[in-house]
């Protein structure tokens, strides 16, 4: 297979800057910001912390979508809140449910630039019997240009705010009846064990989370708060294509699990697949992984490796992968390439993936192959693209057939 030369620019610049609406949503604000917002509408200082705590509970434990349900808060304060703030999450435009239970929501962000088209992002829910993983987006588009990724072909419109990131979790929990006092959704593929439908978060949707570090961090700190959404840092995994300087910050300021999109074992190939490699080559990236705080055998770093036929899937490369990762507490996640309309790569043959996986396994690594989920609704890795391309009926059917035969 011929590979396109590495001429793609390294990074894109955002086209837009977020402008906050006059009536902001409380979703995604930190406790301190919430207390300040209350100060701004005249709540006396001595009450602010307590009121912020009450609101926090209504938002993140009970999933309140309306101030009127917040019965522990006086009518007067509720009225003032209503006047100045909303509880808006991104708006659900469409909900697609795959044959395997995967759900994909196309979400519309509050439009903030007059004359601009509203921005659409996607959030994907992947259920298993004992857990449910939500794949969350961090940008509208992506700063980077990985050649095998559908999102990479899109322009970077802007970074998501912390509220828009937390908002995706809120939408999923709203739709799945996952808040205290709600009726939990049932249906094919949904988890039957465990307390919650959404039990894990992966920052693996659209965008490069470490190019939107502060908002991603603030959103995850809200998500990890034990009196609220209460998802522990062990159940949150941030995937990066390798923004080396922000890997250490992720360890220090978030503390969640880390996944690295490696995809190649040589710089010349990785420069093409993940052009950011030209800025942060493999050696520097792996050093940042060795230095990642908290990495241990119990908390391994996941290395993602997309299987591209005839490009990166030889057994020599499997051996080199094992050699490179020596000394790093690692898991290796082989991802069958998910095709998208216009993509220039093919997925490796199943037999080759198995052989590759065997080399990795024999070297002592668990090497689960990530089963493609929700292919029939273009919900699998790297297929997310907000301006959802209109697929022909034939393309839809062939994707569905792939999902059925996996
Ligand atoms: N930007 C981050 C997180 C989002 S991408 C990152 O690159 O890590 C999530 C994962 O999907 C990454 O490992 C990415 O390399 C992989 N991916 C992208 N396009 C893919 C495709 N078409 N098939 C399979 N995996 C893909
Ligand atoms: Fe962006 Fe990740 Fe896609 Fe690369 S793989 S273009 S970093 S979303």
Coordinates of C-alpha atoms and ligand atoms in Angstrom, one line a residue:
X1 CA 0.0 0.0 0.0
X2 CA 1.3 3.5 -0.8
X3 CA 1.3 5.9 2.0
X4 CA 0.6 9.6 1.5
X5 CA 3.7 11.7 2.2
X6 CA 4.0 13.5 5.5
X7 CA 3.1 17.0 4.2
X8 CA 0.1 17.7 6.5
X9 CA 0.7 20.7 8.8
X10 CA 1.3 19.7 12.4
X11 CA -1.4 21.7 14.0
X12 CA -4.5 23.6 13.0
X13 CA -5.6 26.8 14.5
X14 CA -9.1 27.2 15.9
X15 CA -11.5 29.1 13.7
X16 CA -13.6 30.4 16.5
X17 CA -13.3 31.6 20.1
X18 CA -16.0 30.6 22.5
X19 CA -18.2 33.5 23.7
X20 CA -20.2 32.7 26.8
X21 CA -24.0 33.3 26.5
X22 CA -25.6 36.0 28.6
X23 CA -27.4 33.4 30.6
X24 CA -24.8 30.7 31.3
X25 CA -25.5 27.1 32.3
X26 CA -24.3 26.0 35.7
X27 CA -23.2 22.7 34.3
X28 CA -19.4 22.2 34.5
X29 CA -18.7 25.1 36.9
X30 CA -16.4 24.2 39.8
X31 CA -17.7 24.5 43.4
X32 CA -15.7 27.7 43.8
X33 CA -17.1 29.1 40.5
X34 CA -20.6 28.2 41.6
X35 CA -20.2 30.0 44.9
X36 CA -18.9 33.1 43.0
X37 CA -21.9 32.9 40.6
X38 CA -24.2 32.8 43.6
X39 CA -22.4 35.8 45.0
X40 CA -23.1 37.6 41.7
X41 CA -26.9 37.2 42.2
X42 CA -26.8 38.5 45.8
X43 CA -26.6 35.3 47.9
X44 CA -24.8 36.4 51.1
X45 CA -21.3 35.2 51.5
X46 CA -22.0 33.1 54.6
X47 CA -24.6 31.1 52.7
X48 CA -22.8 30.6 49.4
X49 CA -20.8 27.4 50.3
X50 CA -23.9 25.6 51.6
X51 CA -26.1 26.7 48.7
X52 CA -23.4 25.6 46.2
X53 CA -23.3 22.2 47.9
X54 CA -27.1 21.9 47.7
X55 CA -27.1 22.9 44.0
X56 CA -24.2 20.5 43.3
X57 CA -26.2 17.6 44.7
X58 CA -29.3 18.5 42.6
X59 CA -27.2 18.8 39.5
X60 CA -24.9 15.8 39.7
X61 CA -26.6 13.3 42.0
X62 CA -30.2 13.9 41.0
X63 CA -29.7 15.2 37.5
X64 CA -32.0 18.2 37.9
X65 CA -33.0 19.8 34.6
X66 CA -35.1 22.5 36.1
X67 CA -34.6 24.8 39.1
X68 CA -38.1 24.2 40.3
X69 CA -37.3 20.7 41.5
X70 CA -34.6 22.0 43.9
X71 CA -37.0 21.9 46.8
X72 CA -34.3 22.2 49.5
X73 CA -33.5 25.7 48.2
X74 CA -35.8 28.7 49.0
X75 CA -38.2 29.9 46.3
X76 CA -36.6 33.2 46.3
X77 CA -33.1 31.9 45.6
X78 CA -34.5 29.5 42.9
X79 CA -36.2 32.5 41.3
X80 CA -33.0 34.4 41.2
X81 CA -31.1 31.4 39.8
X82 CA -33.7 30.9 37.1
X83 CA -33.4 34.6 36.1
X84 CA -29.6 34.4 35.6
X85 CA -28.7 30.9 34.8
X86 CA -29.8 27.7 33.0
X87 CA -29.2 24.0 33.6
X88 CA -28.7 23.5 29.9
X89 CA -26.7 20.6 28.5
X90 CA -25.9 20.2 24.8
X91 CA -29.1 19.5 22.9
X92 CA -29.7 16.1 21.5
X93 CA -30.3 16.3 17.8
X94 CA -30.4 12.6 17.1
X95 CA -30.0 9.4 19.0
X96 CA -28.9 6.3 17.2
X97 CA -29.0 2.9 18.7
X98 CA -26.7 0.2 17.1
X99 CA -27.6 -3.5 16.7
X100 CA -25.2 -4.2 19.6
X101 CA -26.7 -1.6 22.0
X102 CA -24.1 1.1 21.4
X103 CA -25.7 4.6 21.4
X104 CA -24.5 7.6 19.6
X105 CA -25.8 11.1 20.3
X106 CA -25.4 13.9 17.9
X107 CA -25.4 17.0 20.1
X108 CA -25.8 20.6 19.3
X109 CA -23.8 23.2 21.3
X110 CA -25.5 26.4 22.3
X111 CA -24.9 28.7 19.4
X112 CA -22.8 31.6 20.5
X113 CA -21.6 33.3 17.4
X114 CA -24.3 35.1 15.5
X115 CA -24.5 34.0 11.9
X116 CA -22.4 30.9 12.5
X117 CA -23.9 27.5 12.0
X118 CA -24.5 25.7 15.3
X119 CA -21.8 23.2 16.2
X120 CA -22.4 19.5 16.4
X121 CA -20.4 17.0 18.4
X122 CA -20.8 13.3 19.0
X123 CA -20.8 11.2 22.2
X124 CA -20.9 7.5 22.1
X125 CA -22.0 5.0 24.8
X126 CA -20.6 1.5 24.7
X127 CA -22.5 -0.9 27.0
X128 CA -21.1 -4.3 28.3
X129 CA -22.8 -6.6 30.8
X130 CA -21.0 -5.2 33.8
X131 CA -20.1 -1.7 32.8
X132 CA -20.9 1.1 30.4
X133 CA -18.3 3.3 28.9
X134 CA -18.9 6.8 27.6
X135 CA -16.6 8.1 24.9
X136 CA -16.5 11.9 25.3
X137 CA -15.4 14.5 22.8
X138 CA -13.0 17.4 23.8
X139 CA -13.0 19.6 20.7
X140 CA -15.2 20.5 17.7
X141 CA -12.9 18.9 15.1
X142 CA -9.4 18.2 16.1
X143 CA -6.1 20.2 16.2
X144 CA -4.3 17.3 14.6
X145 CA -4.3 15.5 11.3
X146 CA -3.8 11.8 11.8
X147 CA -4.1 10.3 8.4
X148 CA -6.3 7.3 9.3
X149 CA -8.8 9.3 11.4
X150 CA -12.0 10.7 10.2
X151 CA -12.0 13.6 12.7
X152 CA -8.5 14.5 11.6
X153 CA -9.9 15.4 8.2
X154 CA -12.1 18.1 9.8
X155 CA -11.2 21.6 10.6
X156 CA -10.7 22.6 14.2
X157 CA -13.6 24.8 15.0
X158 CA -12.9 25.3 18.7
X159 CA -12.2 23.7 22.0
X160 CA -15.1 22.6 24.1
X161 CA -15.7 24.3 27.4
X162 CA -15.7 22.4 30.7
X163 CA -19.5 22.7 30.7
X164 CA -19.8 21.2 27.3
X165 CA -17.6 18.3 28.3
X166 CA -19.4 17.5 31.5
X167 CA -22.6 18.2 29.6
X168 CA -22.0 15.1 27.4
X169 CA -21.9 12.9 30.6
X170 CA -25.1 14.6 31.8
X171 CA -26.9 13.9 28.5
X172 CA -25.9 10.3 28.6
X173 CA -27.1 9.9 32.1
X174 CA -30.3 11.8 31.4
X175 CA -31.1 9.4 28.4
X176 CA -30.2 6.3 30.4
X177 CA -32.1 7.2 33.5
X178 CA -28.8 7.0 35.4
X179 CA -29.4 9.6 38.1
X180 CA -30.7 9.0 41.7
X181 CA -34.5 8.4 41.7
X182 CA -34.8 7.9 37.9
X183 CA -35.9 4.7 36.1
X184 CA -32.9 3.1 34.6
X185 CA -33.1 2.3 30.9
X186 CA -33.3 -1.3 29.8
X187 CA -32.7 -2.7 26.3
X188 CA -30.5 -5.0 24.3
X189 CA -26.8 -4.8 25.3
X190 CA -27.3 -2.5 28.3
X191 CA -25.5 -3.5 31.5
X192 CA -27.4 -5.6 33.9
X193 CA -24.8 -5.7 36.6
X194 CA -23.3 -2.7 38.5
X195 CA -25.0 0.3 40.0
X196 CA -24.9 2.6 37.0
X197 CA -25.2 2.6 33.2
X198 CA -22.3 5.0 32.8
X199 CA -19.5 3.6 34.9
X200 CA -16.4 4.6 32.9
X201 CA -15.3 7.6 30.9
X202 CA -12.8 7.6 28.0
X203 CA -11.7 10.8 26.5
X204 CA -11.5 9.2 23.1
X205 CA -14.2 11.1 21.1
X206 CA -13.5 13.9 18.7
X207 CA -10.5 16.0 19.4
X208 CA -7.2 15.9 21.1
X209 CA -7.8 16.4 24.8
X210 CA -4.3 17.5 25.6
X211 CA -4.7 20.5 23.2
X212 CA -7.6 21.6 25.4
X213 CA -5.9 20.8 28.7
X214 CA -7.5 23.3 31.1
X215 CA -11.1 22.6 30.1
X216 CA -10.6 18.9 30.0
X217 CA -9.0 19.0 33.5
X218 CA -11.7 21.2 35.0
X219 CA -14.4 18.9 33.5
X220 CA -12.8 15.8 34.8
X221 CA -12.3 17.3 38.3
X222 CA -16.1 17.9 38.3
X223 CA -16.7 14.4 37.1
X224 CA -14.5 12.9 39.8
X225 CA -16.1 14.8 42.7
X226 CA -17.2 12.2 45.2
X227 CA -20.4 14.1 46.2
X228 CA -21.5 14.4 42.6
X229 CA -21.0 12.3 39.4
X230 CA -18.4 10.5 41.5
X231 CA -16.5 8.6 38.8
X232 CA -13.2 7.7 40.3
X233 CA -9.9 8.6 38.5
X234 CA -9.4 4.9 37.9
X235 CA -12.5 4.7 35.8
X236 CA -11.5 7.6 33.6
X237 CA -9.0 7.2 30.7
X238 CA -7.6 10.0 28.7
X239 CA -6.3 9.1 25.3
X240 CA -3.6 11.3 23.6
X241 CA -1.8 11.2 20.3
X242 CA 1.3 12.3 22.3
X243 CA 1.3 15.9 23.4
X244 CA 4.3 15.2 25.5
X245 CA 4.5 18.4 27.8
X246 CA 0.9 17.9 28.9
X247 CA 1.3 14.2 29.8
X248 CA 3.1 15.2 33.0
X249 CA 0.4 17.8 33.7
X250 CA -2.3 15.1 33.3
X251 CA -0.6 13.0 35.9
X252 CA -0.1 15.9 38.3
X253 CA -3.4 17.8 37.8
X254 CA -5.9 15.1 36.9
X255 CA -4.4 11.7 37.9
X256 CA -6.6 9.6 35.6
X257 CA -5.5 6.6 33.6
X258 CA -3.5 7.3 30.4
X259 CA -3.8 5.8 26.9
X260 CA -1.3 6.6 24.2
X261 CA -2.1 6.4 20.5
X262 CA 1.1 4.9 19.4
X263 CA 0.2 3.1 16.1
X264 CA 3.8 2.8 14.8
X265 CA 7.1 1.7 16.1
X266 CA 9.3 3.8 13.9
X267 CA 9.4 7.6 13.6
X268 CA 9.3 7.6 9.8
X269 CA 6.0 5.8 9.8
X270 CA 4.5 7.5 12.8
X271 CA 5.4 10.9 11.2
X272 CA 2.9 9.9 8.5
X273 CA 0.2 8.3 10.6
X274 CA 0.4 10.8 13.5
X275 CA 2.1 13.9 12.2
X276 CA 2.5 15.3 15.7
X277 CA 5.3 12.7 16.0
X278 CA 7.4 15.2 14.1
X279 CA 7.2 17.5 17.1
X280 CA 7.3 14.8 19.8
X281 CA 9.0 11.7 18.5
X282 CA 8.6 8.2 19.9
X283 CA 11.6 8.3 22.3
X284 CA 10.3 11.5 24.0
X285 CA 6.8 10.1 24.2
X286 CA 7.9 6.9 25.8
X287 CA 10.0 8.8 28.3
X288 CA 7.0 10.8 29.3
X289 CA 5.2 7.5 29.9
X290 CA 8.0 6.1 32.0
X291 CA 7.7 9.3 34.1
X292 CA 3.9 9.2 34.4
X293 CA 3.0 9.3 38.1
X294 CA 1.0 6.3 39.4
X295 CA 1.9 4.0 36.5
X296 CA 2.3 0.6 38.0
X297 CA 1.4 -3.0 37.2
X298 CA -2.0 -2.3 38.8
X299 CA -2.4 0.9 36.8
X300 CA -0.9 0.3 33.4
X301 CA -0.7 2.7 30.6
X302 CA -2.7 1.6 27.5
X303 CA -0.9 1.7 24.2
X304 CA -3.4 1.9 21.3
X305 CA -2.3 0.4 18.0
X306 CA -4.6 0.6 15.0
X307 CA -4.2 -2.3 12.6
X308 CA -3.6 -1.1 9.1
X309 CA -3.1 -3.7 6.4
X310 CA 0.4 -3.8 5.0
X311 CA 1.3 -0.5 6.8
X312 CA 2.1 -1.3 10.4
X313 CA 1.0 -4.9 11.0
X314 CA 4.1 -7.1 10.3
X315 CA 5.3 -9.5 13.0
X316 CA 8.7 -7.7 13.0
X317 CA 6.7 -4.6 14.1
X318 CA 4.9 -6.6 16.8
X319 CA 8.3 -7.6 18.1
X320 CA 9.6 -4.1 18.0
X321 CA 6.6 -2.9 19.8
X322 CA 7.3 -5.3 22.7
X323 CA 10.9 -4.2 22.7
X324 CA 10.0 -0.5 22.8
X325 CA 7.6 -0.9 25.7
X326 CA 10.0 -2.8 27.9
X327 CA 10.1 -1.4 31.4
X328 CA 6.8 0.5 31.1
X329 CA 3.8 -0.9 32.9
X330 CA 1.7 -1.3 29.7
X331 CA -1.3 -2.8 28.2
X332 CA -1.5 -3.0 24.4
X333 CA -4.8 -2.4 22.7
X334 CA -5.0 -3.5 19.1
X335 CA -7.7 -1.6 17.3
X336 CA -9.0 -3.0 14.0
X337 CA -9.0 0.0 11.6
X338 CA -12.5 1.3 11.2
X339 CA -13.1 2.5 7.6
X340 CA -14.9 5.7 6.8
X341 CA -16.0 7.1 3.5
X342 CA -12.9 8.2 1.6
X343 CA -10.3 6.6 3.9
X344 CA -7.1 5.5 2.2
X345 CA -6.3 2.5 4.5
X346 CA -7.7 -1.0 4.9
X347 CA -8.0 -3.0 8.1
X348 CA -5.5 -5.8 8.6
X349 CA -6.8 -9.3 7.9
X350 CA -8.2 -11.0 10.9
X351 CA -5.5 -13.7 10.7
X352 CA -2.7 -11.1 10.8
X353 CA -4.3 -9.4 13.8
X354 CA -4.3 -12.7 15.6
X355 CA -0.7 -13.4 14.8
X356 CA 0.3 -9.9 15.8
X357 CA -1.6 -10.3 19.0
X358 CA 0.1 -13.6 19.7
X359 CA 3.6 -12.1 19.6
X360 CA 2.4 -9.4 22.0
X361 CA 0.7 -11.9 24.3
X362 CA 3.8 -14.2 24.3
X363 CA 5.9 -11.3 25.5
X364 CA 3.7 -11.2 28.6
X365 CA 1.2 -8.4 27.6
X366 CA -2.5 -8.8 27.7
X367 CA -3.4 -7.7 24.2
X368 CA -7.1 -7.5 23.9
X369 CA -8.3 -6.6 20.4
X370 CA -10.8 -3.9 20.7
X371 CA -14.0 -5.2 19.2
X372 CA -15.4 -2.6 16.9
X373 CA -18.7 -1.4 18.3
X374 CA -21.5 0.5 16.7
X375 CA -20.0 0.3 13.3
X376 CA -23.4 0.4 11.7
X377 CA -24.0 3.9 13.1
X378 CA -20.4 5.1 12.4
X379 CA -19.8 5.2 16.2
X380 CA -16.5 3.4 16.2
X381 CA -13.1 5.0 16.9
X382 CA -12.1 7.5 14.4
X383 CA -15.4 7.5 12.6
X384 CA -16.8 10.5 14.5
X385 CA -17.3 13.5 12.5
X386 CA -19.8 16.1 13.5
X387 CA -21.0 17.2 10.1
X388 CA -22.1 13.6 9.7
X389 CA -21.5 12.8 6.1
X390 CA -24.6 11.6 4.3
X391 CA -23.9 7.9 3.8
X392 CA -25.5 6.2 0.9
X393 CA -27.8 3.3 1.7
X394 CA -25.2 0.9 0.3
X395 CA -22.5 2.2 2.6
X396 CA -24.8 2.0 5.6
X397 CA -25.6 -1.5 4.8
X398 CA -22.0 -2.6 4.3
X399 CA -21.1 -1.0 7.6
X400 CA -24.0 -2.8 9.3
X401 CA -22.9 -6.1 7.7
X402 CA -19.4 -5.6 9.1
X403 CA -20.9 -5.0 12.6
X404 CA -22.9 -8.2 12.3
X405 CA -20.0 -10.4 11.2
X406 CA -17.4 -9.2 13.7
Ligands
LIG1 N1 -7.2 12.4 19.9 C1 -7.0 11.4 20.9 C2 -8.3 10.8 21.3 C3 -9.4 10.5 20.3 S1 -9.1 9.3 19.1 C4 -6.1 10.3 20.3 O1 -5.7 10.4 19.2 O2 -5.6 9.5 21.1 C5 -9.4 7.8 20.0 C6 -8.6 6.6 19.4 O3 -9.2 6.2 18.2 C7 -7.1 6.8 19.1 O4 -6.3 5.8 19.5 C8 -7.1 7.0 17.6 O5 -5.9 6.8 17.1 C9 -8.1 5.9 17.2 N2 -8.6 6.0 15.9 C10 -8.8 7.1 15.1 N3 -9.2 6.8 13.9 C11 -9.4 5.5 13.9 C12 -9.9 4.6 12.9 N4 -10.4 5.0 11.7 N5 -10.0 3.3 13.2 C13 -9.6 2.8 14.4 N6 -9.1 3.6 15.4 C14 -9.0 5.0 15.1
LIG2 FE1 -7.2 14.0 16.4 FE2 -7.0 11.7 17.8 FE3 -8.1 11.8 15.3 FE4 -5.4 12.2 15.6 S1 -6.6 10.3 16.1 S2 -6.8 13.4 14.3 S3 -5.4 13.3 17.5 S4 -8.9 12.7 17.1

